[in-house]
C-alpha cells in the first residue's frame, strides 16, 4: 500500500530503529538528514508537459526549495527532469519510466502530466503544480482531503480580478476574446469563471479553441471585433503567446494575461501568480513528505500565497492603450 511506503520513509528519515533501517536499505528512499552525519540520497522525477516560461519557472522554484533546505544536487538529491513536449502519450511514458526506475517522489508540472503520473504512479508520492482544478482533473477527491498519494499546488488564476483589470485599463470594454486549447481542463474552468466575471460588467465573452500552437494566430484572428483579449493559464497559449500578441498589436487590441510570463511575452498587464514561488511552495510540500513523513492523502491542495500586479507599459502602447497612472503606481513588477 502507498501509505505503508510513506510511513517507512518517515521512519528512515527519523533514523529510528535499526531494524527499520535494514528494511529500508534496499529501497533507496531515505530523505537525507540535513542536520549532519550520513545522508541518504533521494531521486525526484520531474515530468514537465511542455517547455514554456511559466512551467520552466515552476520547475526551478521546486528545485530551489530543496537547495534552500540544505540538499545538495547530485549528492543528496537527484532531479530526473523529463519533458513531454506537449504529447500526452509521452507524459504517460515518462510516468511509467519513473515507476520502473523507482524514484522516491514525482513532480508533475501541468494537468496532462499530472494525470499521467496519477494513473501510473500509485505507490510513491506524487506532487503536481501548474494545475488549475485538481478535482475536475480527477487528481484528488477534494482539495481539502486529497485521499490518495497525489497532492500539490493549484495555479488557479484570480480570473475575476483579471477581468476587473481589463475594465480598469479599458472601461468601455464590451466584448472580450479568449483563445485556449480544446483539450485543457484548466482552460475550460477559467472560461466559465471569465464568463461569470464578465457578465457582472455586462461584457460578452467570445471564444476560439485550438488543438496545437500553430493554430493560435488563426484562432485569434477569428475572434473578430473584440475590445480586449484575455489569455488564460493554458499550455498552448503560454507556448505561443507571441502569436496572440502579434495579432492584437496589428489590430490595436488590449491583451491581459493570467500570469506574469504572458506579460513578459507582450500582454499589457496581469494580477497573477509568480510560478517560481508556486514551484518553491510545491517543493516545500515535497520536503515535508520526504523528511517529516507527511501523508499526501491528508495534505490539502495549496494555492499561491503571492499574487502580484505586473505591467508592461511598452507592450501596452504597442497594443494601442495607455495604462492608468494609478495602475502603474501600485504595480509590483514592471516589465521593460
JSON list of C-alpha atoms in Angstrom, two decimals, residues 69-308:
[
{"chain": "A", "resi": 69, "resn": "UNK", "atom": "CA", "xyz": [16.52, 23.19, 2.76]},
{"chain": "A", "resi": 70, "resn": "UNK", "atom": "CA", "xyz": [20.16, 22.09, 2.62]},
{"chain": "A", "resi": 71, "resn": "UNK", "atom": "CA", "xyz": [20.05, 19.41, -0.06]},
{"chain": "A", "resi": 72, "resn": "UNK", "atom": "CA", "xyz": [22.97, 19.26, -2.46]},
{"chain": "A", "resi": 73, "resn": "UNK", "atom": "CA", "xyz": [22.08, 18.48, -6.06]},
{"chain": "A", "resi": 74, "resn": "UNK", "atom": "CA", "xyz": [23.98, 15.44, -7.31]},
{"chain": "A", "resi": 75, "resn": "UNK", "atom": "CA", "xyz": [24.79, 14.34, -3.76]},
{"chain": "A", "resi": 76, "resn": "UNK", "atom": "CA", "xyz": [21.72, 14.26, -1.52]},
{"chain": "A", "resi": 77, "resn": "UNK", "atom": "CA", "xyz": [19.13, 14.95, -4.21]},
{"chain": "A", "resi": 78, "resn": "UNK", "atom": "CA", "xyz": [18.97, 13.99, -7.87]},
{"chain": "A", "resi": 79, "resn": "UNK", "atom": "CA", "xyz": [16.42, 15.55, -10.21]},
{"chain": "A", "resi": 80, "resn": "UNK", "atom": "CA", "xyz": [15.48, 13.40, -13.19]},
{"chain": "A", "resi": 81, "resn": "UNK", "atom": "CA", "xyz": [13.84, 16.02, -15.43]},
{"chain": "A", "resi": 82, "resn": "UNK", "atom": "CA", "xyz": [11.86, 14.95, -18.49]},
{"chain": "A", "resi": 83, "resn": "UNK", "atom": "CA", "xyz": [9.73, 16.95, -20.92]},
{"chain": "A", "resi": 84, "resn": "UNK", "atom": "CA", "xyz": [6.69, 15.55, -22.73]},
{"chain": "A", "resi": 85, "resn": "UNK", "atom": "CA", "xyz": [6.81, 18.20, -25.50]},
{"chain": "A", "resi": 86, "resn": "UNK", "atom": "CA", "xyz": [3.02, 18.62, -25.22]},
{"chain": "A", "resi": 87, "resn": "UNK", "atom": "CA", "xyz": [2.38, 14.96, -26.04]},
{"chain": "A", "resi": 88, "resn": "UNK", "atom": "CA", "xyz": [0.04, 13.11, -23.68]},
{"chain": "A", "resi": 89, "resn": "UNK", "atom": "CA", "xyz": [1.44, 9.74, -24.77]},
{"chain": "A", "resi": 90, "resn": "UNK", "atom": "CA", "xyz": [4.94, 10.93, -23.90]},
{"chain": "A", "resi": 91, "resn": "UNK", "atom": "CA", "xyz": [3.76, 12.12, -20.48]},
{"chain": "A", "resi": 92, "resn": "UNK", "atom": "CA", "xyz": [2.42, 8.61, -19.88]},
{"chain": "A", "resi": 93, "resn": "UNK", "atom": "CA", "xyz": [5.73, 7.05, -20.94]},
{"chain": "A", "resi": 94, "resn": "UNK", "atom": "CA", "xyz": [7.60, 9.38, -18.58]},
{"chain": "A", "resi": 95, "resn": "UNK", "atom": "CA", "xyz": [5.39, 8.36, -15.67]},
{"chain": "A", "resi": 96, "resn": "UNK", "atom": "CA", "xyz": [5.89, 4.68, -16.48]},
{"chain": "A", "resi": 97, "resn": "UNK", "atom": "CA", "xyz": [9.66, 5.23, -16.63]},
{"chain": "A", "resi": 98, "resn": "UNK", "atom": "CA", "xyz": [9.62, 6.85, -13.20]},
{"chain": "A", "resi": 99, "resn": "UNK", "atom": "CA", "xyz": [7.67, 3.85, -11.88]},
{"chain": "A", "resi": 100, "resn": "UNK", "atom": "CA", "xyz": [10.18, 1.36, -13.24]},
{"chain": "A", "resi": 101, "resn": "UNK", "atom": "CA", "xyz": [13.14, 3.45, -12.07]},
{"chain": "A", "resi": 102, "resn": "UNK", "atom": "CA", "xyz": [11.75, 3.59, -8.54]},
{"chain": "A", "resi": 103, "resn": "UNK", "atom": "CA", "xyz": [12.03, 7.34, -7.94]},
{"chain": "A", "resi": 104, "resn": "UNK", "atom": "CA", "xyz": [11.31, 8.44, -4.38]},
{"chain": "A", "resi": 105, "resn": "UNK", "atom": "CA", "xyz": [8.83, 11.16, -5.35]},
{"chain": "A", "resi": 106, "resn": "UNK", "atom": "CA", "xyz": [7.47, 12.57, -8.59]},
{"chain": "A", "resi": 107, "resn": "UNK", "atom": "CA", "xyz": [6.60, 16.14, -9.53]},
{"chain": "A", "resi": 108, "resn": "UNK", "atom": "CA", "xyz": [4.19, 16.60, -12.44]},
{"chain": "A", "resi": 109, "resn": "UNK", "atom": "CA", "xyz": [4.03, 20.07, -13.96]},
{"chain": "A", "resi": 110, "resn": "UNK", "atom": "CA", "xyz": [0.72, 20.90, -15.71]},
{"chain": "A", "resi": 111, "resn": "UNK", "atom": "CA", "xyz": [-2.51, 18.90, -15.79]},
{"chain": "A", "resi": 112, "resn": "UNK", "atom": "CA", "xyz": [-1.78, 16.35, -18.56]},
{"chain": "A", "resi": 113, "resn": "UNK", "atom": "CA", "xyz": [1.48, 15.31, -16.89]},
{"chain": "A", "resi": 114, "resn": "UNK", "atom": "CA", "xyz": [-0.25, 15.19, -13.51]},
{"chain": "A", "resi": 115, "resn": "UNK", "atom": "CA", "xyz": [-3.00, 12.95, -14.86]},
{"chain": "A", "resi": 116, "resn": "UNK", "atom": "CA", "xyz": [-0.44, 10.61, -16.40]},
{"chain": "A", "resi": 117, "resn": "UNK", "atom": "CA", "xyz": [1.53, 10.48, -13.15]},
{"chain": "A", "resi": 118, "resn": "UNK", "atom": "CA", "xyz": [-1.56, 9.85, -11.03]},
{"chain": "A", "resi": 119, "resn": "UNK", "atom": "CA", "xyz": [-2.60, 6.96, -13.27]},
{"chain": "A", "resi": 120, "resn": "UNK", "atom": "CA", "xyz": [0.81, 5.29, -13.43]},
{"chain": "A", "resi": 121, "resn": "UNK", "atom": "CA", "xyz": [2.47, 6.07, -10.10]},
{"chain": "A", "resi": 122, "resn": "UNK", "atom": "CA", "xyz": [0.31, 4.63, -7.34]},
{"chain": "A", "resi": 123, "resn": "UNK", "atom": "CA", "xyz": [2.81, 3.62, -4.67]},
{"chain": "A", "resi": 124, "resn": "UNK", "atom": "CA", "xyz": [5.02, 6.73, -4.37]},
{"chain": "A", "resi": 125, "resn": "UNK", "atom": "CA", "xyz": [4.13, 10.33, -3.50]},
{"chain": "A", "resi": 126, "resn": "UNK", "atom": "CA", "xyz": [3.13, 12.44, -6.50]},
{"chain": "A", "resi": 127, "resn": "UNK", "atom": "CA", "xyz": [3.03, 16.22, -6.32]},
{"chain": "A", "resi": 128, "resn": "UNK", "atom": "CA", "xyz": [1.62, 18.47, -9.02]},
{"chain": "A", "resi": 129, "resn": "UNK", "atom": "CA", "xyz": [1.90, 22.14, -9.79]},
{"chain": "A", "resi": 130, "resn": "UNK", "atom": "CA", "xyz": [0.51, 24.44, -12.50]},
{"chain": "A", "resi": 131, "resn": "UNK", "atom": "CA", "xyz": [-2.82, 22.60, -12.28]},
{"chain": "A", "resi": 132, "resn": "UNK", "atom": "CA", "xyz": [-5.91, 24.78, -12.16]},
{"chain": "A", "resi": 133, "resn": "UNK", "atom": "CA", "xyz": [-8.57, 22.40, -10.85]},
{"chain": "A", "resi": 134, "resn": "UNK", "atom": "CA", "xyz": [-7.27, 19.16, -9.38]},
{"chain": "A", "resi": 135, "resn": "UNK", "atom": "CA", "xyz": [-10.78, 17.88, -8.61]},
{"chain": "A", "resi": 136, "resn": "UNK", "atom": "CA", "xyz": [-12.05, 18.44, -12.14]},
{"chain": "A", "resi": 137, "resn": "UNK", "atom": "CA", "xyz": [-8.91, 16.73, -13.44]},
{"chain": "A", "resi": 138, "resn": "UNK", "atom": "CA", "xyz": [-9.65, 13.69, -11.22]},
{"chain": "A", "resi": 139, "resn": "UNK", "atom": "CA", "xyz": [-6.35, 14.04, -9.40]},
{"chain": "A", "resi": 140, "resn": "UNK", "atom": "CA", "xyz": [-7.78, 14.30, -5.88]},
{"chain": "A", "resi": 141, "resn": "UNK", "atom": "CA", "xyz": [-11.01, 13.52, -4.10]},
{"chain": "A", "resi": 142, "resn": "UNK", "atom": "CA", "xyz": [-11.17, 17.05, -2.73]},
{"chain": "A", "resi": 143, "resn": "UNK", "atom": "CA", "xyz": [-8.78, 19.94, -2.31]},
{"chain": "A", "resi": 144, "resn": "UNK", "atom": "CA", "xyz": [-9.07, 19.70, 1.47]},
{"chain": "A", "resi": 145, "resn": "UNK", "atom": "CA", "xyz": [-8.54, 15.92, 1.68]},
{"chain": "A", "resi": 146, "resn": "UNK", "atom": "CA", "xyz": [-6.88, 14.56, -1.48]},
{"chain": "A", "resi": 147, "resn": "UNK", "atom": "CA", "xyz": [-7.38, 10.99, -0.28]},
{"chain": "A", "resi": 148, "resn": "UNK", "atom": "CA", "xyz": [-4.57, 9.22, -2.14]},
{"chain": "A", "resi": 149, "resn": "UNK", "atom": "CA", "xyz": [-0.90, 9.56, -2.98]},
{"chain": "A", "resi": 150, "resn": "UNK", "atom": "CA", "xyz": [-1.37, 12.76, -5.01]},
{"chain": "A", "resi": 151, "resn": "UNK", "atom": "CA", "xyz": [-1.47, 16.39, -3.87]},
{"chain": "A", "resi": 152, "resn": "UNK", "atom": "CA", "xyz": [0.17, 19.67, -4.85]},
{"chain": "A", "resi": 153, "resn": "UNK", "atom": "CA", "xyz": [-0.41, 23.31, -5.73]},
{"chain": "A", "resi": 154, "resn": "UNK", "atom": "CA", "xyz": [-3.06, 24.92, -7.89]},
{"chain": "A", "resi": 155, "resn": "UNK", "atom": "CA", "xyz": [-2.34, 27.80, -10.23]},
{"chain": "A", "resi": 156, "resn": "UNK", "atom": "CA", "xyz": [-5.99, 28.85, -10.41]},
{"chain": "A", "resi": 157, "resn": "UNK", "atom": "CA", "xyz": [-5.79, 32.44, -11.53]},
{"chain": "A", "resi": 158, "resn": "UNK", "atom": "CA", "xyz": [-7.80, 35.21, -9.88]},
{"chain": "A", "resi": 159, "resn": "UNK", "atom": "CA", "xyz": [-9.92, 35.38, -13.02]},
{"chain": "A", "resi": 160, "resn": "UNK", "atom": "CA", "xyz": [-12.43, 37.89, -11.66]},
{"chain": "A", "resi": 161, "resn": "UNK", "atom": "CA", "xyz": [-9.59, 40.24, -10.67]},
{"chain": "A", "resi": 162, "resn": "UNK", "atom": "CA", "xyz": [-8.09, 39.90, -14.13]},
{"chain": "A", "resi": 163, "resn": "UNK", "atom": "CA", "xyz": [-11.39, 40.74, -15.82]},
{"chain": "A", "resi": 164, "resn": "UNK", "atom": "CA", "xyz": [-11.65, 43.73, -13.47]},
{"chain": "A", "resi": 165, "resn": "UNK", "atom": "CA", "xyz": [-8.17, 44.71, -14.62]},
{"chain": "A", "resi": 166, "resn": "UNK", "atom": "CA", "xyz": [-9.36, 44.80, -18.23]},
{"chain": "A", "resi": 167, "resn": "UNK", "atom": "CA", "xyz": [-12.18, 47.17, -17.29]},
{"chain": "A", "resi": 168, "resn": "UNK", "atom": "CA", "xyz": [-9.78, 49.36, -15.30]},
{"chain": "A", "resi": 169, "resn": "UNK", "atom": "CA", "xyz": [-7.47, 49.73, -18.28]},
{"chain": "A", "resi": 170, "resn": "UNK", "atom": "CA", "xyz": [-10.26, 50.00, -20.83]},
{"chain": "A", "resi": 171, "resn": "UNK", "atom": "CA", "xyz": [-13.53, 51.00, -19.12]},
{"chain": "A", "resi": 172, "resn": "UNK", "atom": "CA", "xyz": [-15.60, 50.91, -22.33]},
{"chain": "A", "resi": 173, "resn": "UNK", "atom": "CA", "xyz": [-14.91, 47.20, -22.95]},
{"chain": "A", "resi": 174, "resn": "UNK", "atom": "CA", "xyz": [-17.99, 45.39, -24.26]},
{"chain": "A", "resi": 175, "resn": "UNK", "atom": "CA", "xyz": [-16.53, 42.23, -25.74]},
{"chain": "A", "resi": 176, "resn": "UNK", "atom": "CA", "xyz": [-13.58, 40.08, -24.58]},
{"chain": "A", "resi": 177, "resn": "UNK", "atom": "CA", "xyz": [-11.97, 37.34, -26.67]},
{"chain": "A", "resi": 178, "resn": "UNK", "atom": "CA", "xyz": [-10.39, 34.15, -25.33]},
{"chain": "A", "resi": 179, "resn": "UNK", "atom": "CA", "xyz": [-8.27, 31.58, -27.16]},
{"chain": "A", "resi": 180, "resn": "UNK", "atom": "CA", "xyz": [-7.45, 28.28, -25.45]},
{"chain": "A", "resi": 181, "resn": "UNK", "atom": "CA", "xyz": [-6.63, 24.62, -26.01]},
{"chain": "A", "resi": 182, "resn": "UNK", "atom": "CA", "xyz": [-9.72, 22.48, -26.53]},
{"chain": "A", "resi": 183, "resn": "UNK", "atom": "CA", "xyz": [-8.22, 19.61, -24.55]},
{"chain": "A", "resi": 184, "resn": "UNK", "atom": "CA", "xyz": [-7.23, 21.61, -21.46]},
{"chain": "A", "resi": 185, "resn": "UNK", "atom": "CA", "xyz": [-9.49, 21.07, -18.45]},
{"chain": "A", "resi": 186, "resn": "UNK", "atom": "CA", "xyz": [-7.73, 24.02, -16.82]},
{"chain": "A", "resi": 187, "resn": "UNK", "atom": "CA", "xyz": [-8.80, 26.36, -19.58]},
{"chain": "A", "resi": 188, "resn": "UNK", "atom": "CA", "xyz": [-12.41, 25.24, -19.59]},
{"chain": "A", "resi": 189, "resn": "UNK", "atom": "CA", "xyz": [-12.62, 26.04, -15.89]},
{"chain": "A", "resi": 190, "resn": "UNK", "atom": "CA", "xyz": [-11.16, 29.51, -16.49]},
{"chain": "A", "resi": 191, "resn": "UNK", "atom": "CA", "xyz": [-13.52, 30.20, -19.38]},
{"chain": "A", "resi": 192, "resn": "UNK", "atom": "CA", "xyz": [-16.50, 29.55, -17.11]},
{"chain": "A", "resi": 193, "resn": "UNK", "atom": "CA", "xyz": [-15.06, 31.83, -14.44]},
{"chain": "A", "resi": 194, "resn": "UNK", "atom": "CA", "xyz": [-14.36, 34.52, -17.04]},
{"chain": "A", "resi": 195, "resn": "UNK", "atom": "CA", "xyz": [-17.93, 34.34, -18.32]},
{"chain": "A", "resi": 196, "resn": "UNK", "atom": "CA", "xyz": [-19.27, 34.79, -14.80]},
{"chain": "A", "resi": 197, "resn": "UNK", "atom": "CA", "xyz": [-16.95, 37.72, -14.07]},
{"chain": "A", "resi": 198, "resn": "UNK", "atom": "CA", "xyz": [-17.60, 39.40, -17.43]},
{"chain": "A", "resi": 199, "resn": "UNK", "atom": "CA", "xyz": [-21.38, 39.07, -17.02]},
{"chain": "A", "resi": 200, "resn": "UNK", "atom": "CA", "xyz": [-21.21, 41.27, -13.92]},
{"chain": "A", "resi": 201, "resn": "UNK", "atom": "CA", "xyz": [-19.75, 44.02, -16.10]},
{"chain": "A", "resi": 202, "resn": "UNK", "atom": "CA", "xyz": [-22.21, 43.43, -18.94]},
{"chain": "A", "resi": 203, "resn": "UNK", "atom": "CA", "xyz": [-19.35, 42.13, -21.10]},
{"chain": "A", "resi": 204, "resn": "UNK", "atom": "CA", "xyz": [-19.68, 39.41, -23.73]},
{"chain": "A", "resi": 205, "resn": "UNK", "atom": "CA", "xyz": [-17.02, 36.67, -23.98]},
{"chain": "A", "resi": 206, "resn": "UNK", "atom": "CA", "xyz": [-16.12, 35.31, -27.43]},
{"chain": "A", "resi": 207, "resn": "UNK", "atom": "CA", "xyz": [-14.15, 32.05, -27.59]},
{"chain": "A", "resi": 208, "resn": "UNK", "atom": "CA", "xyz": [-11.91, 30.26, -30.06]},
{"chain": "A", "resi": 209, "resn": "UNK", "atom": "CA", "xyz": [-10.27, 26.89, -29.41]},
{"chain": "A", "resi": 210, "resn": "UNK", "atom": "CA", "xyz": [-7.10, 25.34, -30.80]},
{"chain": "A", "resi": 211, "resn": "UNK", "atom": "CA", "xyz": [-5.61, 21.85, -30.82]},
{"chain": "A", "resi": 212, "resn": "UNK", "atom": "CA", "xyz": [-1.99, 22.93, -31.28]},
{"chain": "A", "resi": 213, "resn": "UNK", "atom": "CA", "xyz": [0.09, 26.11, -31.09]},
{"chain": "A", "resi": 214, "resn": "UNK", "atom": "CA", "xyz": [0.23, 26.54, -34.87]},
{"chain": "A", "resi": 215, "resn": "UNK", "atom": "CA", "xyz": [-3.49, 27.39, -34.83]},
{"chain": "A", "resi": 216, "resn": "UNK", "atom": "CA", "xyz": [-3.20, 30.29, -32.38]},
{"chain": "A", "resi": 217, "resn": "UNK", "atom": "CA", "xyz": [-2.80, 33.08, -34.91]},
{"chain": "A", "resi": 218, "resn": "UNK", "atom": "CA", "xyz": [-5.81, 32.00, -36.97]},
{"chain": "A", "resi": 219, "resn": "UNK", "atom": "CA", "xyz": [-7.90, 31.46, -33.85]},
{"chain": "A", "resi": 220, "resn": "UNK", "atom": "CA", "xyz": [-7.04, 34.94, -32.59]},
{"chain": "A", "resi": 221, "resn": "UNK", "atom": "CA", "xyz": [-7.97, 36.42, -35.95]},
{"chain": "A", "resi": 222, "resn": "UNK", "atom": "CA", "xyz": [-11.32, 34.60, -35.74]},
{"chain": "A", "resi": 223, "resn": "UNK", "atom": "CA", "xyz": [-12.30, 36.45, -32.56]},
{"chain": "A", "resi": 224, "resn": "UNK", "atom": "CA", "xyz": [-13.26, 39.38, -34.74]},
{"chain": "A", "resi": 225, "resn": "UNK", "atom": "CA", "xyz": [-14.07, 42.81, -33.36]},
{"chain": "A", "resi": 226, "resn": "UNK", "atom": "CA", "xyz": [-13.28, 42.40, -29.66]},
{"chain": "A", "resi": 227, "resn": "UNK", "atom": "CA", "xyz": [-12.20, 45.17, -27.29]},
{"chain": "A", "resi": 228, "resn": "UNK", "atom": "CA", "xyz": [-9.73, 43.03, -25.34]},
{"chain": "A", "resi": 229, "resn": "UNK", "atom": "CA", "xyz": [-8.22, 39.56, -25.26]},
{"chain": "A", "resi": 230, "resn": "UNK", "atom": "CA", "xyz": [-7.80, 37.60, -22.04]},
{"chain": "A", "resi": 231, "resn": "UNK", "atom": "CA", "xyz": [-5.20, 34.83, -22.15]},
{"chain": "A", "resi": 232, "resn": "UNK", "atom": "CA", "xyz": [-5.89, 32.01, -19.64]},
{"chain": "A", "resi": 233, "resn": "UNK", "atom": "CA", "xyz": [-3.35, 29.72, -17.98]},
{"chain": "A", "resi": 234, "resn": "UNK", "atom": "CA", "xyz": [-3.19, 27.34, -20.90]},
{"chain": "A", "resi": 235, "resn": "UNK", "atom": "CA", "xyz": [-0.12, 25.42, -22.07]},
{"chain": "A", "resi": 236, "resn": "UNK", "atom": "CA", "xyz": [-0.70, 26.05, -25.77]},
{"chain": "A", "resi": 237, "resn": "UNK", "atom": "CA", "xyz": [-1.37, 29.73, -25.15]},
{"chain": "A", "resi": 238, "resn": "UNK", "atom": "CA", "xyz": [1.72, 30.09, -22.98]},
{"chain": "A", "resi": 239, "resn": "UNK", "atom": "CA", "xyz": [3.94, 28.39, -25.54]},
{"chain": "A", "resi": 240, "resn": "UNK", "atom": "CA", "xyz": [2.60, 30.61, -28.35]},
{"chain": "A", "resi": 241, "resn": "UNK", "atom": "CA", "xyz": [1.72, 33.88, -26.62]},
{"chain": "A", "resi": 242, "resn": "UNK", "atom": "CA", "xyz": [3.66, 35.77, -29.28]},
{"chain": "A", "resi": 243, "resn": "UNK", "atom": "CA", "xyz": [1.19, 34.72, -31.98]},
{"chain": "A", "resi": 244, "resn": "UNK", "atom": "CA", "xyz": [-1.75, 36.10, -30.00]},
{"chain": "A", "resi": 245, "resn": "UNK", "atom": "CA", "xyz": [0.06, 39.32, -29.14]},
{"chain": "A", "resi": 246, "resn": "UNK", "atom": "CA", "xyz": [1.13, 39.79, -32.75]},
{"chain": "A", "resi": 247, "resn": "UNK", "atom": "CA", "xyz": [-2.46, 39.75, -33.98]},
{"chain": "A", "resi": 248, "resn": "UNK", "atom": "CA", "xyz": [-3.55, 42.02, -31.14]},
{"chain": "A", "resi": 249, "resn": "UNK", "atom": "CA", "xyz": [-0.83, 44.55, -31.93]},
{"chain": "A", "resi": 250, "resn": "UNK", "atom": "CA", "xyz": [-1.88, 44.67, -35.58]},
{"chain": "A", "resi": 251, "resn": "UNK", "atom": "CA", "xyz": [-5.47, 45.34, -34.57]},
{"chain": "A", "resi": 252, "resn": "UNK", "atom": "CA", "xyz": [-4.84, 47.56, -31.54]},
{"chain": "A", "resi": 253, "resn": "UNK", "atom": "CA", "xyz": [-6.49, 45.17, -29.07]},
{"chain": "A", "resi": 254, "resn": "UNK", "atom": "CA", "xyz": [-5.66, 45.16, -25.36]},
{"chain": "A", "resi": 255, "resn": "UNK", "atom": "CA", "xyz": [-4.25, 41.85, -24.05]},
{"chain": "A", "resi": 256, "resn": "UNK", "atom": "CA", "xyz": [-4.40, 40.99, -20.35]},
{"chain": "A", "resi": 257, "resn": "UNK", "atom": "CA", "xyz": [-2.75, 37.76, -19.28]},
{"chain": "A", "resi": 258, "resn": "UNK", "atom": "CA", "xyz": [-3.30, 35.29, -16.48]},
{"chain": "A", "resi": 259, "resn": "UNK", "atom": "CA", "xyz": [0.30, 35.28, -15.28]},
{"chain": "A", "resi": 260, "resn": "UNK", "atom": "CA", "xyz": [3.46, 37.34, -15.44]},
{"chain": "A", "resi": 261, "resn": "UNK", "atom": "CA", "xyz": [5.04, 35.27, -18.21]},
{"chain": "A", "resi": 262, "resn": "UNK", "atom": "CA", "xyz": [2.24, 36.39, -20.52]},
{"chain": "A", "resi": 263, "resn": "UNK", "atom": "CA", "xyz": [3.14, 40.00, -19.70]},
{"chain": "A", "resi": 264, "resn": "UNK", "atom": "CA", "xyz": [6.79, 39.28, -20.39]},
{"chain": "A", "resi": 265, "resn": "UNK", "atom": "CA", "xyz": [5.59, 37.86, -23.72]},
{"chain": "A", "resi": 266, "resn": "UNK", "atom": "CA", "xyz": [3.77, 41.05, -24.72]},
{"chain": "A", "resi": 267, "resn": "UNK", "atom": "CA", "xyz": [0.49, 41.28, -22.78]},
{"chain": "A", "resi": 268, "resn": "UNK", "atom": "CA", "xyz": [-0.16, 44.64, -21.12]},
{"chain": "A", "resi": 269, "resn": "UNK", "atom": "CA", "xyz": [-0.75, 43.52, -17.53]},
{"chain": "A", "resi": 270, "resn": "UNK", "atom": "CA", "xyz": [-1.89, 40.85, -15.11]},
{"chain": "A", "resi": 271, "resn": "UNK", "atom": "CA", "xyz": [-2.74, 40.25, -11.49]},
{"chain": "A", "resi": 272, "resn": "UNK", "atom": "CA", "xyz": [-1.20, 36.84, -11.34]},
{"chain": "A", "resi": 273, "resn": "UNK", "atom": "CA", "xyz": [0.91, 34.09, -9.92]},
{"chain": "A", "resi": 274, "resn": "UNK", "atom": "CA", "xyz": [4.67, 34.02, -9.67]},
{"chain": "A", "resi": 275, "resn": "UNK", "atom": "CA", "xyz": [5.36, 30.50, -10.94]},
{"chain": "A", "resi": 276, "resn": "UNK", "atom": "CA", "xyz": [8.81, 30.36, -9.39]},
{"chain": "A", "resi": 277, "resn": "UNK", "atom": "CA", "xyz": [7.26, 30.96, -5.97]},
{"chain": "A", "resi": 278, "resn": "UNK", "atom": "CA", "xyz": [4.47, 28.46, -6.71]},
{"chain": "A", "resi": 279, "resn": "UNK", "atom": "CA", "xyz": [7.05, 25.83, -7.64]},
{"chain": "A", "resi": 280, "resn": "UNK", "atom": "CA", "xyz": [9.02, 26.54, -4.48]},
{"chain": "A", "resi": 281, "resn": "UNK", "atom": "CA", "xyz": [5.84, 26.18, -2.42]},
{"chain": "A", "resi": 282, "resn": "UNK", "atom": "CA", "xyz": [5.36, 22.75, -4.03]},
{"chain": "A", "resi": 283, "resn": "UNK", "atom": "CA", "xyz": [8.96, 21.83, -3.23]},
{"chain": "A", "resi": 284, "resn": "UNK", "atom": "CA", "xyz": [8.37, 22.69, 0.42]},
{"chain": "A", "resi": 285, "resn": "UNK", "atom": "CA", "xyz": [5.43, 20.26, 0.39]},
{"chain": "A", "resi": 286, "resn": "UNK", "atom": "CA", "xyz": [7.71, 17.58, -1.06]},
{"chain": "A", "resi": 287, "resn": "UNK", "atom": "CA", "xyz": [10.25, 18.11, 1.69]},
{"chain": "A", "resi": 288, "resn": "UNK", "atom": "CA", "xyz": [7.55, 17.71, 4.35]},
{"chain": "A", "resi": 289, "resn": "UNK", "atom": "CA", "xyz": [6.69, 14.34, 2.78]},
{"chain": "A", "resi": 290, "resn": "UNK", "atom": "CA", "xyz": [10.27, 13.14, 2.47]},
{"chain": "A", "resi": 291, "resn": "UNK", "atom": "CA", "xyz": [11.70, 14.49, 5.72]},
{"chain": "A", "resi": 292, "resn": "UNK", "atom": "CA", "xyz": [8.72, 14.55, 8.08]},
{"chain": "A", "resi": 293, "resn": "UNK", "atom": "CA", "xyz": [6.70, 11.64, 6.74]},
{"chain": "A", "resi": 294, "resn": "UNK", "atom": "CA", "xyz": [3.68, 13.79, 5.83]},
{"chain": "A", "resi": 295, "resn": "UNK", "atom": "CA", "xyz": [0.95, 11.84, 4.03]},
{"chain": "A", "resi": 296, "resn": "UNK", "atom": "CA", "xyz": [-0.25, 13.29, 0.68]},
{"chain": "A", "resi": 297, "resn": "UNK", "atom": "CA", "xyz": [-3.72, 11.88, 1.39]},
{"chain": "A", "resi": 298, "resn": "UNK", "atom": "CA", "xyz": [-4.20, 14.42, 4.18]},
{"chain": "A", "resi": 299, "resn": "UNK", "atom": "CA", "xyz": [-2.17, 17.32, 2.75]},
{"chain": "A", "resi": 300, "resn": "UNK", "atom": "CA", "xyz": [-4.60, 19.89, 1.30]},
{"chain": "A", "resi": 301, "resn": "UNK", "atom": "CA", "xyz": [-4.02, 21.19, -2.20]},
{"chain": "A", "resi": 302, "resn": "UNK", "atom": "CA", "xyz": [-2.44, 24.62, -1.77]},
{"chain": "A", "resi": 303, "resn": "UNK", "atom": "CA", "xyz": [-2.94, 27.79, -3.79]},
{"chain": "A", "resi": 304, "resn": "UNK", "atom": "CA", "xyz": [-0.43, 30.55, -4.41]},
{"chain": "A", "resi": 305, "resn": "UNK", "atom": "CA", "xyz": [0.46, 32.62, -1.39]},
{"chain": "A", "resi": 306, "resn": "UNK", "atom": "CA", "xyz": [1.62, 35.50, -3.58]},
{"chain": "A", "resi": 307, "resn": "UNK", "atom": "CA", "xyz": [-0.39, 37.41, -6.20]},
{"chain": "A", "resi": 308, "resn": "UNK", "atom": "CA", "xyz": [1.28, 40.37, -7.87]}
]
